[in-house]
Short mmCIF file of C-alpha atoms in Angstrom, two decimals:
data_model
loop_
_atom_site.label_atom_id
_atom_site.label_comp_id
_atom_site.label_asym_id
_atom_site.label_seq_id
_atom_site.Cartn_x
_atom_site.Cartn_y
_atom_site.Cartn_z
CA MET A 30 -24.05 17.10 6.38
CA LYS A 31 -24.20 14.55 3.95
CA HIS A 32 -20.91 14.13 1.61
CA GLU A 33 -21.50 14.07 -1.68
CA LEU A 34 -19.54 12.21 -4.48
CA PRO A 35 -18.93 15.89 -6.61
CA ALA A 36 -18.78 15.23 -10.20
CA LEU A 37 -16.13 14.53 -13.09
CA PRO A 38 -14.67 17.57 -14.97
CA TRP A 39 -14.70 14.93 -18.05
CA ALA A 40 -16.21 11.14 -19.20
CA TYR A 41 -14.84 8.07 -18.42
CA ASP A 42 -12.56 8.14 -21.32
CA ALA A 43 -11.28 10.93 -21.61
CA LEU A 44 -7.04 10.59 -20.53
CA GLU A 45 -7.08 7.33 -22.69
CA PRO A 46 -4.19 6.65 -23.50
CA TYR A 47 -2.86 7.90 -20.69
CA ILE A 48 -5.84 6.27 -17.54
CA SER A 49 -7.39 4.05 -19.45
CA LYS A 50 -11.91 4.06 -19.18
CA GLN A 51 -11.35 0.92 -16.98
CA THR A 52 -9.15 2.51 -14.43
CA ILE A 53 -10.88 5.79 -14.12
CA GLU A 54 -14.19 3.41 -13.42
CA PHE A 55 -12.90 1.66 -10.38
CA HIS A 56 -10.99 4.82 -9.06
CA TYR A 57 -14.13 7.34 -8.81
CA GLY A 58 -17.03 4.93 -8.82
CA LYS A 59 -15.67 2.57 -6.50
CA HIS A 60 -12.63 3.97 -4.49
CA HIS A 61 -13.83 7.59 -4.35
CA GLN A 62 -17.33 6.54 -3.60
CA THR A 63 -16.26 4.26 -0.63
CA TYR A 64 -14.42 6.82 0.65
CA VAL A 65 -17.37 9.29 0.21
CA ASN A 66 -20.43 7.00 2.26
CA ASN A 67 -17.73 5.79 4.46
CA LEU A 68 -17.02 9.06 6.04
CA ASN A 69 -21.04 10.31 5.91
CA ASN A 70 -21.33 6.03 7.65
CA LEU A 71 -18.84 7.39 10.01
CA ILE A 72 -20.38 10.83 11.35
CA PRO A 73 -22.73 11.24 12.22
CA GLY A 74 -22.80 11.78 16.14
CA THR A 75 -19.15 12.94 16.82
CA ALA A 76 -17.82 16.79 16.40
CA PHE A 77 -17.40 16.42 12.55
CA GLU A 78 -21.15 15.26 12.19
CA ASN A 79 -21.04 18.69 10.27
CA SER A 80 -18.08 20.17 9.39
CA SER A 81 -16.41 20.22 6.37
CA LEU A 82 -13.85 18.94 4.76
CA GLU A 83 -11.17 20.82 5.72
CA GLU A 84 -12.38 20.51 8.75
CA ILE A 85 -12.32 17.30 8.82
CA ILE A 86 -8.06 17.18 6.84
CA LEU A 87 -7.04 19.15 10.15
CA LYS A 88 -8.11 18.14 13.57
CA ALA A 89 -9.79 14.98 12.94
CA GLU A 90 -7.87 10.92 13.31
CA GLY A 91 -8.63 8.03 12.43
CA GLY A 92 -11.48 6.47 9.78
CA ILE A 93 -12.90 10.05 10.08
CA PHE A 94 -9.43 11.59 8.65
CA ASN A 95 -8.66 9.06 6.12
CA ASN A 96 -12.31 8.88 4.99
CA GLY A 97 -12.64 12.75 4.66
CA ALA A 98 -9.05 13.22 3.35
CA GLN A 99 -9.45 11.11 0.65
CA VAL A 100 -12.75 12.49 -0.60
CA TRP A 101 -10.52 15.58 -0.17
CA ASN A 102 -7.47 14.25 -1.96
CA HIS A 103 -9.51 12.46 -5.16
CA THR A 104 -11.41 15.35 -6.45
CA PHE A 105 -8.64 17.63 -5.41
CA TYR A 106 -6.85 14.39 -7.93
CA TRP A 107 -9.36 14.31 -10.34
CA GLN A 108 -9.17 18.84 -11.07
CA CYS A 109 -5.32 18.82 -11.84
CA LEU A 110 -5.94 15.87 -15.18
CA SER A 111 -7.05 17.32 -18.14
CA PRO A 112 -7.46 15.50 -21.21
CA LYS A 113 -6.22 19.17 -22.95
CA GLY A 114 -3.19 19.05 -20.17
CA GLY A 115 0.22 18.67 -20.72
CA GLY A 116 3.27 20.63 -21.61
CA GLN A 117 3.82 23.40 -19.38
CA PRO A 118 2.92 26.59 -16.77
CA THR A 119 3.02 29.76 -17.98
CA GLY A 120 3.36 33.17 -16.01
CA LYS A 121 3.87 33.50 -12.88
CA LEU A 122 3.56 30.15 -11.24
CA ALA A 123 6.82 29.93 -14.38
CA GLU A 124 8.24 32.06 -12.90
CA ALA A 125 8.20 29.89 -9.86
CA ILE A 126 8.96 27.19 -9.93
CA ASN A 127 12.28 28.73 -11.80
CA ARG A 128 12.89 30.56 -9.09
CA ASP A 129 12.69 27.81 -6.27
CA PHE A 130 13.38 24.21 -8.23
CA GLY A 131 16.03 26.06 -11.00
CA SER A 132 13.83 24.89 -13.89
CA PHE A 133 9.99 23.37 -15.27
CA GLU A 134 12.37 20.32 -16.36
CA ALA A 135 14.35 20.31 -12.13
CA PHE A 136 11.32 20.20 -10.74
CA ARG A 137 9.26 17.51 -13.43
CA GLU A 138 12.60 15.55 -11.62
CA LYS A 139 12.47 16.18 -8.64
CA PHE A 140 8.00 15.88 -8.20
CA SER A 141 8.67 12.36 -10.09
CA ALA A 142 11.32 11.25 -7.03
CA ALA A 143 8.50 12.42 -5.15
CA ALA A 144 6.46 10.02 -6.54
CA ALA A 145 7.81 7.14 -7.46
CA THR A 146 9.91 6.91 -4.34
CA LEU A 147 6.83 7.05 -1.74
CA PHE A 148 7.13 3.70 -0.34
CA GLY A 149 3.31 2.12 0.06
CA SER A 150 0.19 4.35 -0.66
CA GLY A 151 0.06 8.02 -0.86
CA TRP A 152 0.34 10.97 -2.85
CA ALA A 153 3.69 13.62 -3.60
CA TRP A 154 1.83 16.69 -3.61
CA LEU A 155 3.79 20.54 -4.92
CA VAL A 156 2.23 22.90 -2.42
CA LYS A 157 2.47 26.52 -1.43
CA THR A 158 4.04 27.36 2.13
CA PRO A 159 2.56 30.14 3.88
CA GLU A 160 5.27 32.44 2.60
CA GLY A 161 4.82 31.30 -1.00
CA LYS A 162 7.10 29.65 -1.35
CA LEU A 163 6.68 25.94 -3.52
CA GLU A 164 8.06 22.83 -1.93
CA ILE A 165 7.45 18.73 -2.89
CA VAL A 166 5.80 17.00 -0.21
CA GLN A 167 5.13 12.66 0.07
CA GLU A 168 2.09 11.39 2.41
CA SER A 169 1.19 8.84 3.05
CA ASN A 170 -2.14 6.84 2.13
CA ALA A 171 -4.68 9.90 2.84
CA GLY A 172 -1.65 12.47 4.19
CA ASN A 173 -2.54 16.10 2.75
CA PRO A 174 -0.24 18.40 2.98
CA LEU A 175 -3.41 21.13 4.79
CA ARG A 176 -2.11 20.23 8.01
CA GLN A 177 1.08 21.15 8.28
CA GLY A 178 -0.79 24.80 6.69
CA LYS A 179 0.77 24.17 2.40
CA THR A 180 -1.66 25.43 0.06
CA PRO A 181 -1.93 22.80 -2.75
CA LEU A 182 -1.22 22.62 -5.79
CA LEU A 183 -1.32 20.14 -7.82
CA THR A 184 -1.34 15.74 -6.76
CA CYS A 185 -0.42 13.01 -8.14
CA ASP A 186 -1.84 9.97 -6.54
CA VAL A 187 0.48 6.63 -6.69
CA TRP A 188 -1.83 4.11 -4.83
CA GLU A 189 -1.82 1.43 -6.68
CA HIS A 190 -5.49 1.34 -7.39
CA ALA A 191 -4.24 4.72 -9.40
CA TYR A 192 -2.08 2.85 -12.11
CA TYR A 193 -2.48 -0.87 -11.40
CA LEU A 194 -4.31 -1.96 -14.29
CA ASP A 195 -2.61 0.41 -17.02
CA LYS A 196 0.47 -0.68 -15.49
CA GLN A 197 0.69 -2.81 -12.78
CA ASN A 198 4.60 -2.87 -11.05
CA ARG A 199 5.40 0.04 -13.63
CA ARG A 200 4.61 3.31 -11.50
CA ALA A 201 7.28 5.35 -13.71
CA ASP A 202 4.79 4.67 -16.56
CA TYR A 203 2.31 6.05 -14.76
CA ILE A 204 4.00 9.03 -13.68
CA ALA A 205 5.34 9.56 -17.07
CA ASP A 206 1.97 9.65 -18.10
CA PHE A 207 0.50 11.84 -16.01
CA TRP A 208 2.69 15.04 -16.67
CA LYS A 209 0.39 14.60 -20.12
CA LEU A 210 -2.53 15.21 -18.15
CA VAL A 211 -2.08 17.70 -15.68
CA ASP A 212 -3.91 20.94 -16.16
CA TRP A 213 -1.34 23.36 -15.91
CA GLU A 214 -4.14 26.12 -15.98
CA ALA A 215 -6.23 25.30 -12.87
CA VAL A 216 -2.50 24.59 -11.48
CA ALA A 217 -1.85 28.13 -11.89
CA GLU A 218 -5.06 29.51 -10.73
CA ARG A 219 -4.53 27.56 -7.58
CA PHE A 220 -1.18 29.50 -6.86
CA MET B 22 15.73 -18.31 6.10
CA ILE B 23 16.04 -16.34 9.31
CA HIS B 24 19.30 -17.15 10.35
CA THR B 25 20.99 -16.99 6.47
CA ALA B 26 23.70 -14.43 6.36
CA THR B 27 21.56 -12.09 4.84
CA LYS B 28 24.76 -11.73 1.90
CA ASP B 29 23.48 -14.78 1.18
CA LEU B 30 19.57 -14.74 0.98
CA ILE B 31 18.47 -16.02 -2.28
CA PHE B 32 15.62 -15.51 -4.15
CA PRO B 33 12.80 -17.85 -4.38
CA SER B 34 11.04 -20.09 -6.63
CA LEU B 35 7.69 -20.84 -5.86
CA PRO B 36 6.36 -23.99 -4.71
CA TYR B 37 3.59 -24.25 -7.55
CA GLU B 38 3.32 -22.88 -10.68
CA TYR B 39 1.52 -18.90 -11.58
CA SER B 40 -1.61 -20.65 -12.75
CA ALA B 41 -1.75 -23.36 -9.28
CA LEU B 42 -3.54 -20.71 -6.78
CA GLU B 43 -6.30 -19.85 -9.91
CA PRO B 44 -9.18 -19.30 -9.22
CA HIS B 45 -8.56 -17.70 -6.30
CA ILE B 46 -5.93 -15.93 -7.07
CA ASP B 47 -5.10 -15.57 -11.44
CA ALA B 48 -1.73 -16.50 -13.34
CA MET B 49 -0.59 -12.78 -13.67
CA THR B 50 -1.07 -11.76 -11.13
CA MET B 51 1.22 -14.84 -9.20
CA GLU B 52 4.10 -14.10 -12.11
CA ILE B 53 4.33 -10.12 -11.35
CA HIS B 54 3.89 -10.60 -7.86
CA HIS B 55 6.69 -12.86 -7.39
CA THR B 56 8.82 -11.83 -11.04
CA LYS B 57 8.64 -8.05 -10.21
CA HIS B 58 7.87 -7.02 -6.87
CA HIS B 59 9.55 -9.34 -5.08
CA LYS B 60 12.27 -9.87 -7.12
CA ALA B 61 12.89 -5.43 -6.87
CA TYR B 62 12.70 -5.90 -2.74
CA PHE B 63 15.27 -8.83 -2.98
CA ASP B 64 17.60 -7.04 -5.38
CA ASN B 65 17.31 -3.59 -2.92
CA LEU B 66 17.58 -5.34 -0.60
CA LYS B 67 20.81 -6.81 -1.09
CA ASN B 68 22.29 -3.73 -3.08
CA ALA B 69 22.22 -0.88 -0.19
CA ILE B 70 23.21 -4.17 2.92
CA GLN B 71 26.28 -4.39 0.06
CA GLY B 72 30.02 -2.65 2.00
CA THR B 73 28.05 -2.74 5.24
CA GLU B 74 28.41 -5.04 7.98
CA MET B 75 24.43 -5.98 7.45
CA GLU B 76 26.56 -8.16 5.00
CA SER B 77 26.66 -10.93 7.14
CA MET B 78 24.57 -10.22 10.38
CA PRO B 79 21.55 -13.62 10.00
CA PHE B 80 18.39 -12.22 9.20
CA VAL B 81 16.65 -12.09 11.99
CA GLU B 82 19.00 -9.82 13.77
CA LEU B 83 19.21 -7.50 11.05
CA LEU B 84 14.67 -7.36 11.48
CA ASN B 85 14.80 -7.61 15.62
CA HIS B 86 16.84 -4.34 15.20
CA ILE B 87 15.17 -2.45 11.32
CA SER B 88 15.31 0.85 13.22
CA ARG B 89 19.62 1.12 14.07
CA TYR B 90 19.10 0.42 9.78
CA PRO B 91 18.14 2.96 7.11
CA MET B 92 14.97 3.20 5.21
CA VAL B 93 15.60 1.53 2.24
CA VAL B 94 16.42 -2.06 3.70
CA ARG B 95 13.62 -2.10 6.77
CA ASN B 96 10.91 -1.72 3.84
CA ASN B 97 13.04 -3.66 1.03
CA GLY B 98 14.42 -6.86 4.00
CA GLY B 99 10.60 -6.22 5.50
CA GLY B 100 9.79 -6.95 2.00
CA HIS B 101 11.96 -9.72 0.87
CA TYR B 102 10.81 -11.47 4.57
CA ASN B 103 7.19 -11.09 3.68
CA HIS B 104 7.11 -12.34 0.47
CA SER B 105 8.59 -15.65 0.80
CA LEU B 106 7.12 -16.21 3.58
CA PHE B 107 3.74 -15.77 2.61
CA TRP B 108 4.54 -17.81 -1.04
CA GLU B 109 5.04 -21.08 1.25
CA LEU B 110 1.54 -20.79 3.08
CA LEU B 111 0.03 -20.51 -0.31
CA SER B 112 -1.39 -24.08 -1.82
CA PRO B 113 -3.23 -25.07 -4.72
CA GLN B 114 -4.45 -28.11 -1.29
CA GLY B 115 -5.07 -25.26 1.15
CA GLY B 116 -8.05 -24.55 2.46
CA GLY B 117 -9.91 -26.34 5.28
CA GLU B 118 -8.61 -26.38 8.89
CA PRO B 119 -5.41 -26.20 10.78
CA SER B 120 -5.57 -29.58 13.36
CA GLY B 121 -2.71 -30.44 16.18
CA GLU B 122 -1.48 -28.14 18.66
CA LEU B 123 -1.99 -25.26 16.62
CA ARG B 124 -5.29 -26.56 16.80
CA GLU B 125 -5.15 -26.00 20.68
CA ALA B 126 -3.62 -22.66 20.34
CA ILE B 127 -6.42 -20.83 18.10
CA ILE B 128 -9.04 -22.50 20.04
CA LYS B 129 -7.48 -21.92 23.78
CA LYS B 130 -7.41 -18.10 22.79
CA PHE B 131 -9.83 -17.26 19.65
CA ASN B 132 -12.60 -20.26 20.75
CA SER B 133 -13.14 -21.54 17.07
CA VAL B 134 -10.90 -21.74 14.35
CA ASP B 135 -13.80 -19.58 12.55
CA GLU B 136 -13.45 -16.71 15.60
CA PHE B 137 -10.17 -16.74 14.64
CA LYS B 138 -10.32 -17.02 10.44
CA ASN B 139 -12.48 -13.70 11.67
CA ASN B 140 -10.23 -12.01 13.91
CA PHE B 141 -7.32 -12.15 10.92
CA SER B 142 -9.86 -10.89 8.77
CA ASP B 143 -11.20 -7.79 10.30
CA ALA B 144 -7.52 -7.46 10.34
CA ALA B 145 -6.84 -7.56 7.03
CA LYS B 146 -9.74 -5.76 5.87
CA ASN B 147 -8.91 -2.61 8.94
CA ARG B 148 -5.87 -1.81 7.46
CA PHE B 149 -5.33 1.22 5.59
CA GLY B 150 -3.72 2.17 2.41
CA SER B 151 -0.77 -0.69 2.25
CA GLY B 152 0.20 -3.53 4.52
CA TRP B 153 0.02 -7.05 5.78
CA ALA B 154 -2.33 -9.31 8.35
CA TRP B 155 -0.06 -11.71 10.88
CA LEU B 156 -0.80 -14.64 12.56
CA VAL B 157 2.02 -14.58 15.75
CA VAL B 158 3.26 -16.05 18.30
CA LYS B 159 4.01 -13.53 21.02
CA THR B 160 7.05 -13.67 22.93
CA ASP B 161 5.09 -15.47 25.59
CA GLY B 162 4.38 -17.62 23.05
CA ASN B 163 0.69 -17.08 23.15
CA LEU B 164 -0.84 -16.19 20.09
CA VAL B 165 -2.34 -12.40 18.98
CA VAL B 166 -3.13 -11.22 15.52
CA SER B 167 -2.01 -7.95 14.11
CA SER B 168 -1.87 -6.33 11.07
CA THR B 169 1.63 -3.72 10.25
CA PRO B 170 1.78 -1.28 7.20
CA ASN B 171 3.82 -0.74 4.27
CA GLN B 172 7.00 -3.74 4.87
CA ASP B 173 7.14 -3.61 8.17
CA ASN B 174 7.10 -7.12 10.40
CA PRO B 175 6.20 -8.44 13.89
CA LEU B 176 9.90 -9.41 13.43
CA MET B 177 10.96 -5.45 13.79
CA ASP B 178 11.28 -3.97 16.58
CA VAL B 179 10.06 -1.19 15.30
CA ALA B 180 6.46 -3.19 15.34
CA GLU B 181 3.79 -2.67 17.59
CA CYS B 182 3.04 -5.65 18.01
CA ARG B 183 6.43 -8.25 17.91
CA GLY B 184 6.50 -12.08 17.84
CA ILE B 185 7.10 -14.50 15.18
CA PRO B 186 4.94 -13.96 12.55
CA ILE B 187 3.77 -18.01 11.13
CA LEU B 188 1.21 -16.21 8.92
CA GLY B 189 0.92 -13.64 6.81
CA LEU B 190 -1.91 -11.57 4.21
CA ASP B 191 -0.70 -9.11 1.99
CA VAL B 192 -2.76 -6.29 1.47
CA TRP B 193 -0.78 -4.24 -0.98
CA GLU B 194 -3.42 -3.84 -3.79
CA HIS B 195 -0.43 -5.23 -6.28
CA ALA B 196 -2.24 -8.23 -4.41
CA TYR B 197 -5.13 -8.42 -5.69
CA TYR B 198 -5.99 -5.57 -7.52
CA LEU B 199 -5.93 -7.57 -11.44
CA LYS B 200 -8.93 -9.66 -10.69
CA TYR B 201 -10.55 -8.13 -7.41
CA GLN B 202 -10.09 -4.04 -8.24
CA ASN B 203 -11.61 -2.09 -4.77
CA ARG B 204 -12.65 -5.48 -3.79
CA ARG B 205 -10.56 -6.77 -0.81
CA PRO B 206 -13.24 -8.51 1.34
CA GLU B 207 -13.37 -10.81 -1.48
CA TYR B 208 -9.73 -11.66 -1.99
CA ILE B 209 -9.50 -11.99 1.96
CA ALA B 210 -12.39 -14.44 1.72
CA ASN B 211 -10.40 -16.28 -1.42
CA PHE B 212 -7.41 -16.87 0.98
CA TRP B 213 -8.59 -19.16 3.86
CA ASN B 214 -9.06 -21.81 0.13
CA ILE B 215 -5.31 -22.02 0.03
CA VAL B 216 -3.67 -21.53 3.50
CA ASN B 217 -1.64 -24.06 3.65
CA TRP B 218 -2.37 -25.18 6.56
CA LYS B 219 0.55 -27.80 7.64
CA VAL B 220 3.12 -25.15 7.06
CA VAL B 221 1.94 -22.99 9.52
CA GLU B 222 1.60 -25.35 11.93
CA ALA B 223 5.28 -26.45 11.31
CA ASN B 224 5.97 -22.18 11.97
CA TYR B 225 4.18 -22.52 15.09
CA ILE B 226 5.54 -25.36 16.24
CA ASN B 227 9.01 -24.31 15.17
CA ALA B 228 8.10 -20.65 16.36
CA LEU B 229 7.94 -22.44 20.21
CA SER B 230 11.30 -23.71 19.75
CA ALA B 231 13.12 -20.73 18.65
CA LEU B 232 11.11 -19.22 21.46
CA ARG B 233 12.20 -21.45 24.01
#
């Protein structure tokens, strides 16, 4: 099965001024595309030749896991962002955030800290556990919470390539701007 | 640097101008890399050891036993050591090939300088995520190419391949992204134009005598 690079849900410049067109061109057009290409080159003749990305995330190791998970993670990340994003969640998701973190502000601080302190390359995630509880988790490199049986609701990419052209070493500025782009409707649907 | 008590470590200045390595590494990358990334590792290390036994430990002892100490010391201590070594390995008059005893040892181990470079370049390309590629003198005196994640290095007891690093290449994206973006292999290819082999040769001799 050949994996394809899914279309972006918005134009390359749609997230400006928070994430530049140039960053999206490289991040989507080069990094995301390369993970797709690498995966397609790695799977022929292996047990994962006809596997879904989710199966790869659950069972694969090494290069197939790294590239397969990175394909999934980036597609998911794009779907977390929107030029009409920002603000706060409403409804049942807002209630669950209040229940598990105390308040939206407390949640946002905790998620931002997880993104800021992830050392090296990786992702910060808001997930739902099998018991229905919300949690914040850090994953290094290509890590994905599906592997621990948790359902991803929201993610922030903190590989340096996600922000270096725009913010260089100032990861905290990137995270602050990330909140202005979060598509809470999409997050609520996953919940 | 490695025998200094950890509290007495200094933040080094570069042995050349920020623009000196152009066109291979641009001035903006060098300045941010040195004054922001390296400086943050240095400051975080100093803060993390304050008021602990780590202050008086020789830096190399701390790195050799890093598994006993907090993760923040591993990350930032490694960050300080690795960058301090890295700056010294680069020079606008670099490039070419090693000579002397190091050359002989490289040819003995890798058959040729080119094969060694290919081997090291592959280690740098294949490091997934952030990390470093190394040429290491193992405890038995033999050379080996390895790579470590994040800011780990071969001096640390957590490293898969342990020994004394004599050449290192930073493959964190911050080391090359402003100029090369996703093209890590181009950055690695250009690295060979600025390697100061005189320093690597001296590191090799020092490593051998430290192991004796």
